[in-house]
mmCIF file of C-alpha atoms in Angstrom:
data_model
loop_
_atom_site.group_PDB
_atom_site.id
_atom_site.type_symbol
_atom_site.label_atom_id
_atom_site.label_comp_id
_atom_site.label_asym_id
_atom_site.label_seq_id
_atom_site.Cartn_x
_atom_site.Cartn_y
_atom_site.Cartn_z
ATOM 1 C CA LYS B 20 -11.143 -11.356 15.211
ATOM 2 C CA GLN B 21 -8.424 -9.365 16.941
ATOM 3 C CA ILE B 22 -7.783 -7.214 13.859
ATOM 4 C CA ALA B 23 -11.519 -6.607 13.374
ATOM 5 C CA ARG B 24 -11.903 -5.664 17.042
ATOM 6 C CA LEU B 25 -9.031 -3.174 16.884
ATOM 7 C CA CYS B 26 -10.425 -1.618 13.707
ATOM 8 C CA HIS B 27 -13.903 -1.276 15.178
ATOM 9 C CA GLU B 28 -12.489 0.327 18.325
ATOM 10 C CA LYS B 29 -10.724 2.948 16.187
ATOM 11 C CA GLY B 30 -13.647 3.525 13.826
ATOM 12 C CA VAL B 31 -11.762 1.982 10.895
ATOM 13 C CA LYS B 32 -13.285 -0.333 8.305
ATOM 14 C CA CYS B 33 -11.615 -3.706 7.765
ATOM 15 C CA TYR B 34 -11.730 -5.832 4.636
ATOM 16 C CA LEU B 35 -10.801 -9.445 3.943
ATOM 17 C CA THR B 36 -9.507 -10.522 0.535
ATOM 18 C CA VAL B 37 -10.841 -13.827 -0.766
ATOM 19 C CA ASN B 38 -9.711 -13.177 -4.308
ATOM 20 C CA THR B 39 -7.684 -16.249 -5.228
ATOM 21 C CA VAL B 40 -8.530 -18.855 -7.848
ATOM 22 C CA LEU B 41 -10.909 -21.326 -6.182
ATOM 23 C CA TYR B 42 -11.134 -25.016 -7.071
ATOM 24 C CA ASP B 43 -13.861 -27.384 -5.868
ATOM 25 C CA GLY B 44 -11.674 -28.581 -3.018
ATOM 26 C CA ASP B 45 -11.271 -24.983 -1.815
ATOM 27 C CA LEU B 46 -14.979 -24.258 -1.424
ATOM 28 C CA PRO B 47 -15.396 -25.606 2.146
ATOM 29 C CA THR B 48 -12.395 -23.532 3.273
ATOM 30 C CA MET B 49 -13.769 -20.475 1.489
ATOM 31 C CA ARG B 50 -17.106 -20.868 3.275
ATOM 32 C CA ASN B 51 -15.387 -21.290 6.646
ATOM 33 C CA ILE B 52 -13.353 -18.123 6.051
ATOM 34 C CA ILE B 53 -16.415 -16.082 5.112
ATOM 35 C CA ASP B 54 -18.364 -17.496 8.071
ATOM 36 C CA ALA B 55 -15.544 -16.370 10.365
ATOM 37 C CA ALA B 56 -15.548 -12.943 8.678
ATOM 38 C CA VAL B 57 -19.278 -12.596 9.309
ATOM 39 C CA GLU B 58 -18.817 -13.571 12.953
ATOM 40 C CA ALA B 59 -15.949 -11.092 13.372
ATOM 41 C CA LYS B 60 -18.022 -8.334 11.724
ATOM 42 C CA ILE B 61 -15.536 -7.732 8.910
ATOM 43 C CA SER B 62 -16.722 -4.713 6.881
ATOM 44 C CA ALA B 63 -16.595 -6.407 3.469
ATOM 45 C CA ILE B 64 -15.147 -9.276 1.442
ATOM 46 C CA ILE B 65 -13.007 -8.480 -1.618
ATOM 47 C CA ALA B 66 -13.648 -11.260 -4.148
ATOM 48 C CA CYS B 67 -13.053 -12.178 -7.773
ATOM 49 C CA ASN B 68 -14.735 -15.591 -7.887
ATOM 50 C CA VAL B 69 -18.506 -15.872 -8.298
ATOM 51 C CA ALA B 70 -18.609 -18.749 -5.785
ATOM 52 C CA ALA B 71 -17.148 -16.487 -3.092
ATOM 53 C CA MET B 72 -19.405 -13.590 -4.106
ATOM 54 C CA GLN B 73 -22.551 -15.714 -3.991
ATOM 55 C CA TYR B 74 -21.732 -17.258 -0.635
ATOM 56 C CA ALA B 75 -20.767 -13.926 0.952
ATOM 57 C CA PHE B 76 -23.953 -12.386 -0.464
ATOM 58 C CA SER B 77 -26.033 -15.240 0.976
ATOM 59 C CA ARG B 78 -24.487 -14.572 4.408
ATOM 60 C CA GLY B 79 -25.357 -10.877 4.239
ATOM 61 C CA MET B 80 -21.719 -9.859 3.854
ATOM 62 C CA GLU B 81 -20.920 -6.772 1.777
ATOM 63 C CA VAL B 82 -18.881 -7.652 -1.330
ATOM 64 C CA HIS B 83 -16.299 -5.552 -3.163
ATOM 65 C CA LEU B 84 -15.080 -6.628 -6.608
ATOM 66 C CA SER B 85 -11.336 -7.292 -6.870
ATOM 67 C CA THR B 86 -9.166 -5.747 -9.578
ATOM 68 C CA GLN B 87 -8.382 -9.330 -10.635
ATOM 69 C CA LEU B 88 -11.808 -9.423 -12.288
ATOM 70 C CA ASN B 89 -10.317 -6.930 -14.766
ATOM 71 C CA ILE B 90 -13.586 -4.981 -15.041
ATOM 72 C CA SER B 91 -12.975 -2.474 -17.810
ATOM 73 C CA ASN B 92 -16.471 -1.721 -19.149
ATOM 74 C CA VAL B 93 -19.907 -0.856 -17.844
ATOM 75 C CA GLU B 94 -21.612 -4.053 -19.047
ATOM 76 C CA ALA B 95 -19.314 -6.219 -16.922
ATOM 77 C CA LEU B 96 -19.922 -3.895 -13.995
ATOM 78 C CA LYS B 97 -23.707 -4.168 -14.448
ATOM 79 C CA PHE B 98 -23.501 -7.968 -14.244
ATOM 80 C CA TYR B 99 -21.423 -8.021 -11.063
ATOM 81 C CA ALA B 100 -23.442 -5.231 -9.412
ATOM 82 C CA GLN B 101 -25.952 -7.889 -8.332
ATOM 83 C CA PHE B 102 -23.325 -9.022 -5.805
ATOM 84 C CA ALA B 103 -21.267 -5.936 -5.008
ATOM 85 C CA ASP B 104 -21.523 -2.335 -3.841
ATOM 86 C CA VAL B 105 -17.927 -1.334 -4.673
ATOM 87 C CA VAL B 106 -15.855 -2.203 -7.762
ATOM 88 C CA VAL B 107 -12.081 -1.974 -8.094
ATOM 89 C CA LEU B 108 -11.749 -1.235 -11.801
ATOM 90 C CA ALA B 109 -8.933 -2.594 -13.967
ATOM 91 C CA ARG B 110 -5.658 -0.791 -13.332
ATOM 92 C CA GLU B 111 -5.068 -0.462 -17.079
ATOM 93 C CA LEU B 112 -7.894 2.047 -17.631
ATOM 94 C CA ASN B 113 -7.213 5.732 -18.200
ATOM 95 C CA LEU B 114 -9.174 8.405 -16.363
ATOM 96 C CA ASP B 115 -11.339 9.231 -19.379
ATOM 97 C CA GLN B 116 -12.528 5.609 -19.401
ATOM 98 C CA VAL B 117 -13.076 5.684 -15.641
ATOM 99 C CA ALA B 118 -15.089 8.895 -15.953
ATOM 100 C CA GLU B 119 -17.298 7.327 -18.636
ATOM 101 C CA ILE B 120 -18.008 4.276 -16.462
ATOM 102 C CA SER B 121 -18.828 6.610 -13.575
ATOM 103 C CA ARG B 122 -21.171 8.587 -15.821
ATOM 104 C CA GLN B 123 -22.912 5.405 -16.969
ATOM 105 C CA ILE B 124 -23.393 4.245 -13.372
ATOM 106 C CA GLU B 125 -25.435 7.374 -12.731
ATOM 107 C CA LEU B 126 -27.109 7.425 -16.159
ATOM 108 C CA GLN B 127 -28.179 3.771 -15.984
ATOM 109 C CA ASP B 128 -28.810 3.890 -12.233
ATOM 110 C CA ILE B 129 -26.565 0.894 -11.521
ATOM 111 C CA ARG B 130 -26.980 -0.058 -7.879
ATOM 112 C CA GLY B 131 -25.511 -2.716 -5.611
ATOM 113 C CA PRO B 132 -27.272 -4.916 -3.041
ATOM 114 C CA LYS B 133 -27.478 -2.037 -0.531
ATOM 115 C CA GLY B 134 -29.582 -0.075 -3.012
ATOM 116 C CA GLU B 135 -26.933 2.606 -3.478
ATOM 117 C CA LEU B 136 -25.101 3.538 -6.678
ATOM 118 C CA VAL B 137 -22.059 1.296 -7.178
ATOM 119 C CA GLN B 138 -18.892 3.029 -5.982
ATOM 120 C CA ILE B 139 -15.680 3.091 -8.012
ATOM 121 C CA GLU B 140 -12.469 2.153 -6.215
ATOM 122 C CA MET B 141 -9.040 2.558 -7.815
ATOM 123 C CA PHE B 142 -5.426 1.938 -6.839
ATOM 124 C CA CYS B 143 -3.721 5.231 -6.044
ATOM 125 C CA HIS B 144 -0.302 4.131 -4.789
ATOM 126 C CA GLY B 145 2.057 1.193 -4.467
ATOM 127 C CA ALA B 146 3.445 -1.810 -6.293
ATOM 128 C CA LEU B 147 2.098 -2.871 -9.675
ATOM 129 C CA CYS B 148 2.136 -6.330 -11.253
ATOM 130 C CA VAL B 149 3.767 -6.821 -14.643
ATOM 131 C CA SER B 150 0.648 -8.700 -15.784
ATOM 132 C CA ILE B 151 -2.846 -7.436 -16.548
ATOM 133 C CA SER B 152 -4.616 -6.705 -13.245
ATOM 134 C CA GLY B 153 -2.406 -9.152 -11.371
ATOM 135 C CA LYS B 154 -3.155 -12.253 -13.452
ATOM 136 C CA CYS B 155 0.394 -13.578 -13.538
ATOM 137 C CA TYR B 156 1.711 -17.114 -14.079
ATOM 138 C CA MET B 157 5.425 -16.377 -13.838
ATOM 139 C CA SER B 158 5.777 -17.365 -10.181
ATOM 140 C CA LEU B 159 3.908 -20.627 -10.775
ATOM 141 C CA HIS B 160 6.065 -21.434 -13.795
ATOM 142 C CA GLU B 161 9.392 -20.669 -12.110
ATOM 143 C CA MET B 162 8.755 -21.530 -8.440
ATOM 144 C CA ASN B 163 5.589 -23.680 -8.436
ATOM 145 C CA ALA B 164 3.971 -20.990 -6.271
ATOM 146 C CA SER B 165 0.904 -19.414 -7.856
ATOM 147 C CA ALA B 166 0.404 -15.655 -7.691
ATOM 148 C CA ASN B 167 -3.270 -16.347 -8.371
ATOM 149 C CA ARG B 168 -3.402 -18.464 -5.219
ATOM 150 C CA GLY B 169 -1.805 -15.881 -2.939
ATOM 151 C CA ALA B 170 1.755 -17.201 -3.142
ATOM 152 C CA CYS B 171 3.605 -14.867 -5.535
ATOM 153 C CA MET B 172 7.388 -15.210 -5.197
ATOM 154 C CA GLN B 173 8.079 -11.889 -6.984
ATOM 155 C CA VAL B 174 10.411 -13.407 -9.563
ATOM 156 C CA CYS B 175 9.538 -10.494 -11.858
ATOM 157 C CA ARG B 176 11.663 -8.269 -9.627
ATOM 158 C CA ARG B 177 14.914 -9.995 -10.608
ATOM 159 C CA ALA B 178 17.359 -8.753 -13.237
ATOM 160 C CA TYR B 179 17.118 -10.436 -16.638
ATOM 161 C CA SER B 180 19.093 -10.439 -19.868
ATOM 162 C CA VAL B 181 17.588 -10.599 -23.363
ATOM 163 C CA LYS B 182 19.102 -12.806 -26.061
ATOM 164 C CA ASP B 183 18.412 -12.999 -29.783
ATOM 165 C CA ILE B 184 17.755 -16.663 -30.627
ATOM 166 C CA GLU B 185 16.069 -15.943 -33.975
ATOM 167 C CA THR B 186 19.444 -15.862 -35.740
ATOM 168 C CA GLY B 187 20.889 -18.700 -33.699
ATOM 169 C CA SER B 188 23.280 -16.252 -32.125
ATOM 170 C CA ASP B 189 23.993 -16.390 -28.406
ATOM 171 C CA ILE B 190 24.998 -12.737 -28.395
ATOM 172 C CA GLU B 191 23.284 -10.862 -25.621
ATOM 173 C CA LEU B 192 21.210 -7.912 -26.767
ATOM 174 C CA THR B 193 21.967 -4.519 -25.328
ATOM 175 C CA VAL B 194 19.123 -3.213 -23.169
ATOM 176 C CA ASP B 195 19.226 -0.116 -20.998
ATOM 177 C CA ASN B 196 17.704 -1.853 -17.989
ATOM 178 C CA GLN B 197 18.039 -5.381 -16.630
ATOM 179 C CA TYR B 198 14.825 -5.075 -14.589
ATOM 180 C CA ILE B 199 12.615 -5.342 -17.662
ATOM 181 C CA LEU B 200 9.799 -7.165 -15.837
ATOM 182 C CA SER B 201 9.712 -5.064 -12.658
ATOM 183 C CA PRO B 202 7.307 -2.106 -12.895
ATOM 184 C CA LYS B 203 7.876 1.073 -10.956
ATOM 185 C CA ASP B 204 5.398 1.848 -8.184
ATOM 186 C CA LEU B 205 2.234 3.789 -8.874
ATOM 187 C CA LYS B 206 1.961 7.315 -7.452
ATOM 188 C CA THR B 207 -1.059 9.564 -8.064
ATOM 189 C CA ILE B 208 -0.879 12.133 -5.287
ATOM 190 C CA HIS B 209 -0.022 14.909 -7.761
ATOM 191 C CA PHE B 210 -3.216 14.279 -9.743
ATOM 192 C CA ILE B 211 -5.519 12.927 -7.036
ATOM 193 C CA ASN B 212 -7.903 15.751 -7.975
ATOM 194 C CA LYS B 213 -8.303 14.293 -11.467
ATOM 195 C CA MET B 214 -9.100 10.863 -10.029
ATOM 196 C CA ILE B 215 -11.803 12.302 -7.783
ATOM 197 C CA ASP B 216 -13.195 14.333 -10.687
ATOM 198 C CA ALA B 217 -13.345 11.103 -12.738
ATOM 199 C CA GLY B 218 -15.698 9.592 -10.160
ATOM 200 C CA VAL B 219 -13.349 7.604 -7.918
ATOM 201 C CA THR B 220 -14.732 7.597 -4.373
ATOM 202 C CA VAL B 221 -12.578 4.890 -2.762
ATOM 203 C CA PHE B 222 -8.773 4.867 -2.970
ATOM 204 C CA LYS B 223 -6.694 1.714 -2.610
ATOM 205 C CA ILE B 224 -3.070 1.643 -1.455
ATOM 206 C CA GLU B 225 -1.049 -1.463 -2.282
ATOM 207 C CA GLY B 226 0.984 -2.281 0.810
ATOM 208 C CA ARG B 227 1.571 -6.020 0.935
ATOM 209 C CA ALA B 228 4.490 -6.961 3.191
ATOM 210 C CA ARG B 229 5.291 -3.303 3.905
ATOM 211 C CA GLY B 230 6.402 -2.009 7.276
ATOM 212 C CA PRO B 231 4.237 0.078 9.620
ATOM 213 C CA GLU B 232 6.121 3.265 8.718
ATOM 214 C CA TYR B 233 5.133 2.717 5.058
ATOM 215 C CA VAL B 234 1.459 2.370 5.961
ATOM 216 C CA TYR B 235 1.631 5.379 8.287
ATOM 217 C CA THR B 236 3.393 7.667 5.814
ATOM 218 C CA VAL B 237 1.497 6.748 2.650
ATOM 219 C CA ALA B 238 -1.953 6.715 4.253
ATOM 220 C CA GLN B 239 -1.309 10.054 5.953
ATOM 221 C CA CYS B 240 -0.065 11.733 2.762
ATOM 222 C CA TYR B 241 -3.057 10.606 0.703
ATOM 223 C CA ARG B 242 -5.481 11.503 3.494
ATOM 224 C CA GLN B 243 -4.027 15.008 3.523
ATOM 225 C CA ALA B 244 -4.193 15.240 -0.281
ATOM 226 C CA ILE B 245 -7.848 14.166 -0.411
ATOM 227 C CA ASP B 246 -8.716 16.619 2.363
ATOM 228 C CA ALA B 247 -6.900 19.362 0.441
ATOM 229 C CA TYR B 248 -9.063 18.611 -2.596
ATOM 230 C CA LEU B 249 -12.249 18.677 -0.533
ATOM 231 C CA GLN B 250 -11.210 22.058 0.858
ATOM 232 C CA GLY B 251 -10.728 23.463 -2.656
ATOM 233 C CA GLU B 252 -6.931 23.661 -2.491
ATOM 234 C CA PHE B 253 -6.423 22.032 -5.900
ATOM 235 C CA SER B 254 -8.052 25.011 -7.658
ATOM 236 C CA LYS B 255 -6.145 26.967 -10.319
ATOM 237 C CA ASP B 256 -6.122 30.004 -8.038
ATOM 238 C CA ASN B 257 -4.016 28.054 -5.540
ATOM 239 C CA ASP B 258 -1.326 26.600 -7.830
ATOM 240 C CA GLU B 259 1.696 27.769 -5.853
ATOM 241 C CA ALA B 260 0.418 26.602 -2.471
ATOM 242 C CA ILE B 261 -0.758 23.181 -3.637
ATOM 243 C CA SER B 262 2.475 22.668 -5.603
ATOM 244 C CA ALA B 263 4.411 23.194 -2.379
ATOM 245 C CA LYS B 264 2.222 20.659 -0.587
ATOM 246 C CA ILE B 265 2.628 18.117 -3.383
ATOM 247 C CA ALA B 266 6.410 18.574 -3.250
ATOM 248 C CA ALA B 267 6.343 17.890 0.503
ATOM 249 C CA TRP B 268 4.189 14.778 0.025
ATOM 250 C CA ASP B 269 6.501 13.584 -2.753
ATOM 251 C CA GLU B 270 9.508 13.970 -0.472
ATOM 252 C CA ARG B 271 7.836 11.939 2.290
ATOM 253 C CA LEU B 272 6.671 9.202 -0.083
ATOM 254 C CA ALA B 273 10.185 8.890 -1.510
ATOM 255 C CA ARG B 274 11.534 8.156 1.979
ATOM 256 C CA VAL B 275 9.645 4.877 2.405
ATOM 257 C CA PHE B 276 9.861 1.700 0.337
ATOM 258 C CA ASN B 277 9.396 2.253 -3.385
ATOM 259 C CA ARG B 278 10.749 1.040 -6.703
ATOM 260 C CA GLY B 279 10.652 4.470 -8.277
ATOM 261 C CA PHE B 280 7.383 6.067 -9.319
ATOM 262 C CA TRP B 281 5.227 6.587 -12.391
ATOM 263 C CA ASN B 282 1.647 7.657 -13.147
ATOM 264 C CA GLY B 283 0.361 4.257 -14.183
ATOM 265 C CA TYR B 284 -1.969 4.249 -17.176
ATOM 266 C CA TYR B 285 -4.375 6.830 -15.755
ATOM 267 C CA LEU B 286 -3.142 9.806 -17.784
ATOM 268 C CA GLY B 287 -3.114 7.941 -21.088
ATOM 269 C CA GLN B 288 0.345 6.359 -21.083
ATOM 270 C CA ARG B 289 0.214 2.988 -22.844
ATOM 271 C CA LEU B 290 3.656 1.572 -22.039
ATOM 272 C CA GLY B 291 4.867 0.774 -18.543
ATOM 273 C CA GLU B 292 7.916 2.146 -16.769
ATOM 274 C CA TRP B 293 10.423 -0.168 -15.132
ATOM 275 C CA SER B 294 12.561 -0.196 -12.015
ATOM 276 C CA HIS B 295 16.302 0.290 -12.362
ATOM 277 C CA ARG B 296 17.428 -1.675 -9.320
ATOM 278 C CA TYR B 297 16.511 -4.622 -7.126
ATOM 279 C CA GLY B 298 14.592 -3.726 -3.998
ATOM 280 C CA SER B 299 13.770 -0.268 -2.730
ATOM 281 C CA SER B 300 14.710 3.086 -4.233
ATOM 282 C CA ALA B 301 13.738 4.944 -1.061
ATOM 283 C CA THR B 302 15.867 7.952 -0.137
ATOM 284 C CA THR B 303 16.144 6.668 3.436
ATOM 285 C CA ARG B 304 16.280 3.308 5.157
ATOM 286 C CA LYS B 305 15.672 2.185 8.714
ATOM 287 C CA VAL B 306 18.354 0.420 10.760
ATOM 288 C CA ARG B 307 17.245 -1.427 13.887
ATOM 289 C CA ILE B 308 19.403 -0.323 16.786
ATOM 290 C CA GLY B 309 17.502 -1.362 19.898
ATOM 291 C CA LYS B 310 14.252 -1.906 21.751
ATOM 292 C CA GLY B 311 12.029 -0.158 24.261
ATOM 293 C CA THR B 312 12.382 -1.136 27.909
ATOM 294 C CA ASN B 313 10.240 1.382 29.814
ATOM 295 C CA TYR B 314 8.212 4.577 29.567
ATOM 296 C CA PHE B 315 7.883 7.234 32.255
ATOM 297 C CA SER B 316 4.526 8.862 31.594
ATOM 298 C CA ARG B 317 4.866 11.724 34.086
ATOM 299 C CA LEU B 318 8.175 12.776 32.550
ATOM 300 C CA GLY B 319 7.300 11.960 28.934
ATOM 301 C CA VAL B 320 10.517 9.969 28.619
ATOM 302 C CA ALA B 321 11.150 6.636 26.891
ATOM 303 C CA GLU B 322 13.891 4.208 27.882
ATOM 304 C CA PHE B 323 15.681 2.094 25.284
ATOM 305 C CA GLN B 324 18.342 -0.601 25.225
ATOM 306 C CA LEU B 325 20.786 -0.020 22.348
ATOM 307 C CA GLU B 326 21.611 -3.396 20.803
ATOM 308 C CA SER B 327 23.617 -2.261 17.783
ATOM 309 C CA PHE B 328 25.214 0.882 16.356
ATOM 310 C CA ASP B 329 25.320 4.266 18.052
ATOM 311 C CA LEU B 330 22.811 7.091 18.419
ATOM 312 C CA LYS B 331 23.479 10.801 18.714
ATOM 313 C CA VAL B 332 21.513 13.985 19.291
ATOM 314 C CA GLY B 333 19.957 15.169 16.030
ATOM 315 C CA ASP B 334 19.441 11.670 14.630
ATOM 316 C CA GLU B 335 16.051 10.781 13.211
ATOM 317 C CA ILE B 336 14.441 7.758 14.871
ATOM 318 C CA LEU B 337 11.469 5.505 14.311
ATOM 319 C CA VAL B 338 9.707 3.444 16.978
ATOM 320 C CA THR B 339 7.261 0.714 15.978
ATOM 321 C CA GLY B 340 5.224 -1.862 17.843
ATOM 322 C CA PRO B 341 1.945 -3.775 17.521
ATOM 323 C CA THR B 342 0.185 -1.478 19.998
ATOM 324 C CA THR B 343 2.340 1.628 19.695
ATOM 325 C CA GLY B 344 2.031 1.802 15.920
ATOM 326 C CA VAL B 345 4.537 4.302 14.514
ATOM 327 C CA ILE B 346 6.419 7.111 16.250
ATOM 328 C CA GLU B 347 8.720 9.383 14.252
ATOM 329 C CA ALA B 348 10.993 11.840 16.049
ATOM 330 C CA ILE B 349 14.272 13.743 16.040
ATOM 331 C CA VAL B 350 16.464 12.988 19.054
ATOM 332 C CA CYS B 351 16.642 16.259 20.987
ATOM 333 C CA GLU B 352 18.331 14.865 24.101
ATOM 334 C CA ILE B 353 19.957 11.629 25.273
ATOM 335 C CA ARG B 354 20.394 10.772 28.938
ATOM 336 C CA LEU B 355 22.777 8.044 30.066
ATOM 337 C CA ASP B 356 23.237 7.268 33.763
ATOM 338 C CA ASP B 357 21.217 10.419 34.574
ATOM 339 C CA LYS B 358 23.626 12.574 32.571
ATOM 340 C CA SER B 359 22.956 14.368 29.303
ATOM 341 C CA VAL B 360 25.230 13.063 26.531
ATOM 342 C CA GLU B 361 25.681 13.828 22.845
ATOM 343 C CA MET B 362 26.063 10.185 21.788
ATOM 344 C CA ALA B 363 25.274 6.696 23.084
ATOM 345 C CA LYS B 364 26.827 3.407 21.983
ATOM 346 C CA LYS B 365 25.814 -0.220 21.589
ATOM 347 C CA GLY B 366 25.018 -1.732 24.990
ATOM 348 C CA ASP B 367 23.935 1.560 26.591
ATOM 349 C CA ARG B 368 20.529 1.924 28.244
ATOM 350 C CA ILE B 369 19.373 5.438 27.446
ATOM 351 C CA SER B 370 16.412 7.763 27.950
ATOM 352 C CA ILE B 371 14.941 10.026 25.248
ATOM 353 C CA PRO B 372 12.099 12.551 25.643
ATOM 354 C CA LEU B 373 9.090 11.348 23.616
ATOM 355 C CA PRO B 374 5.490 12.548 24.026
ATOM 356 C CA GLN B 375 3.977 9.247 22.838
ATOM 357 C CA LYS B 376 4.015 6.137 25.017
ATOM 358 C CA VAL B 377 6.650 3.513 24.186
ATOM 359 C CA ARG B 378 6.133 -0.090 25.247
ATOM 360 C CA ALA B 379 8.575 -2.794 26.249
ATOM 361 C CA SER B 380 10.002 -4.605 23.220
ATOM 362 C CA ASP B 381 8.943 -1.879 20.751
ATOM 363 C CA SER B 382 11.619 -1.724 18.067
ATOM 364 C CA LEU B 383 13.875 1.335 17.837
ATOM 365 C CA TYR B 384 15.267 2.277 14.429
ATOM 366 C CA LYS B 385 17.657 4.958 13.246
ATOM 367 C CA ILE B 386 16.738 6.532 9.901
ATOM 368 C CA VAL B 387 19.753 6.931 7.619
ATOM 369 C CA LYS B 388 20.007 8.529 4.207
ATOM 370 C CA VAL B 389 20.638 6.340 1.184
ATOM 371 C CA GLU B 390 23.348 7.567 -1.154
ATOM 372 C CA ALA B 391 22.081 8.054 -4.703
ATOM 373 C CA GLU B 392 23.589 5.644 -7.206
#
């Protein structure tokens, strides 16, 4: 309810995923969840089970089809259109296939419950599962925690070795990458124009368990890219200017959590690309160094308690909090005991000019560069 209220106050739609495998014993819980979503005025339910779709539909709740349905053809879409107004197509499709489904939606006049043509939603950025449209059993097999029940333990992200047992030999095969089950992250910002031209009208960013700075940066970059397309900036007459913008977006996206990037299957590539390390390949990382203690609105100055490491003028900082959201800034001045200083140390209580309000207990981070391996 709190999340829905905040979204409504900001004019933002909010969706609730109910896209796990459902057994008979789960149905009462599923109904309770959807009832609560209706009461909270959630914008739509994202579902992959017909039981959830039917119940949400019966309650007047808008339904979006999850990618876990693996919808990859127009006949499947026509069947599910009786429940849903938006479909997240299979991530394994290329843009030619997406464009054909979009064309058939118009040609066959395929409409959802609202009476409007079904909209196509596609993933545009973020983590990808090693399995087809997220239907993975590896976590269940290894950790007894089912990815299809919302409990993926990400065991695919570990390093693995490959052995040849066909010959009875225990000699380890030589492979160029130990992370042979860990896909790189999807990035489409450099061809977002082609996705829109293919008929995609809703873009989905995968951001599970990501920090607020990830959400802020990625959402802002893609919002700017879509706006640039709508303003005609992706035209051939504007190659140099849009290339510069794409380079700037790429640089920003590389700074937040990622496992390296690839184009997915959208441009016709049939084989995946794999990470080369465990964890993030971001060019920067955040280090928590303190917390907010006060904000002086008339002066536009934030006060922080440094709890670890030092901070100096010129450092890049990040402030996050549940109400504050995300603040990014370069430290232009530090005041300690009413004196301007070049550097502050652990234990110091300092003031920094910031135009946005900082709240008590907001987290203060220093952004540091990651050395390339």
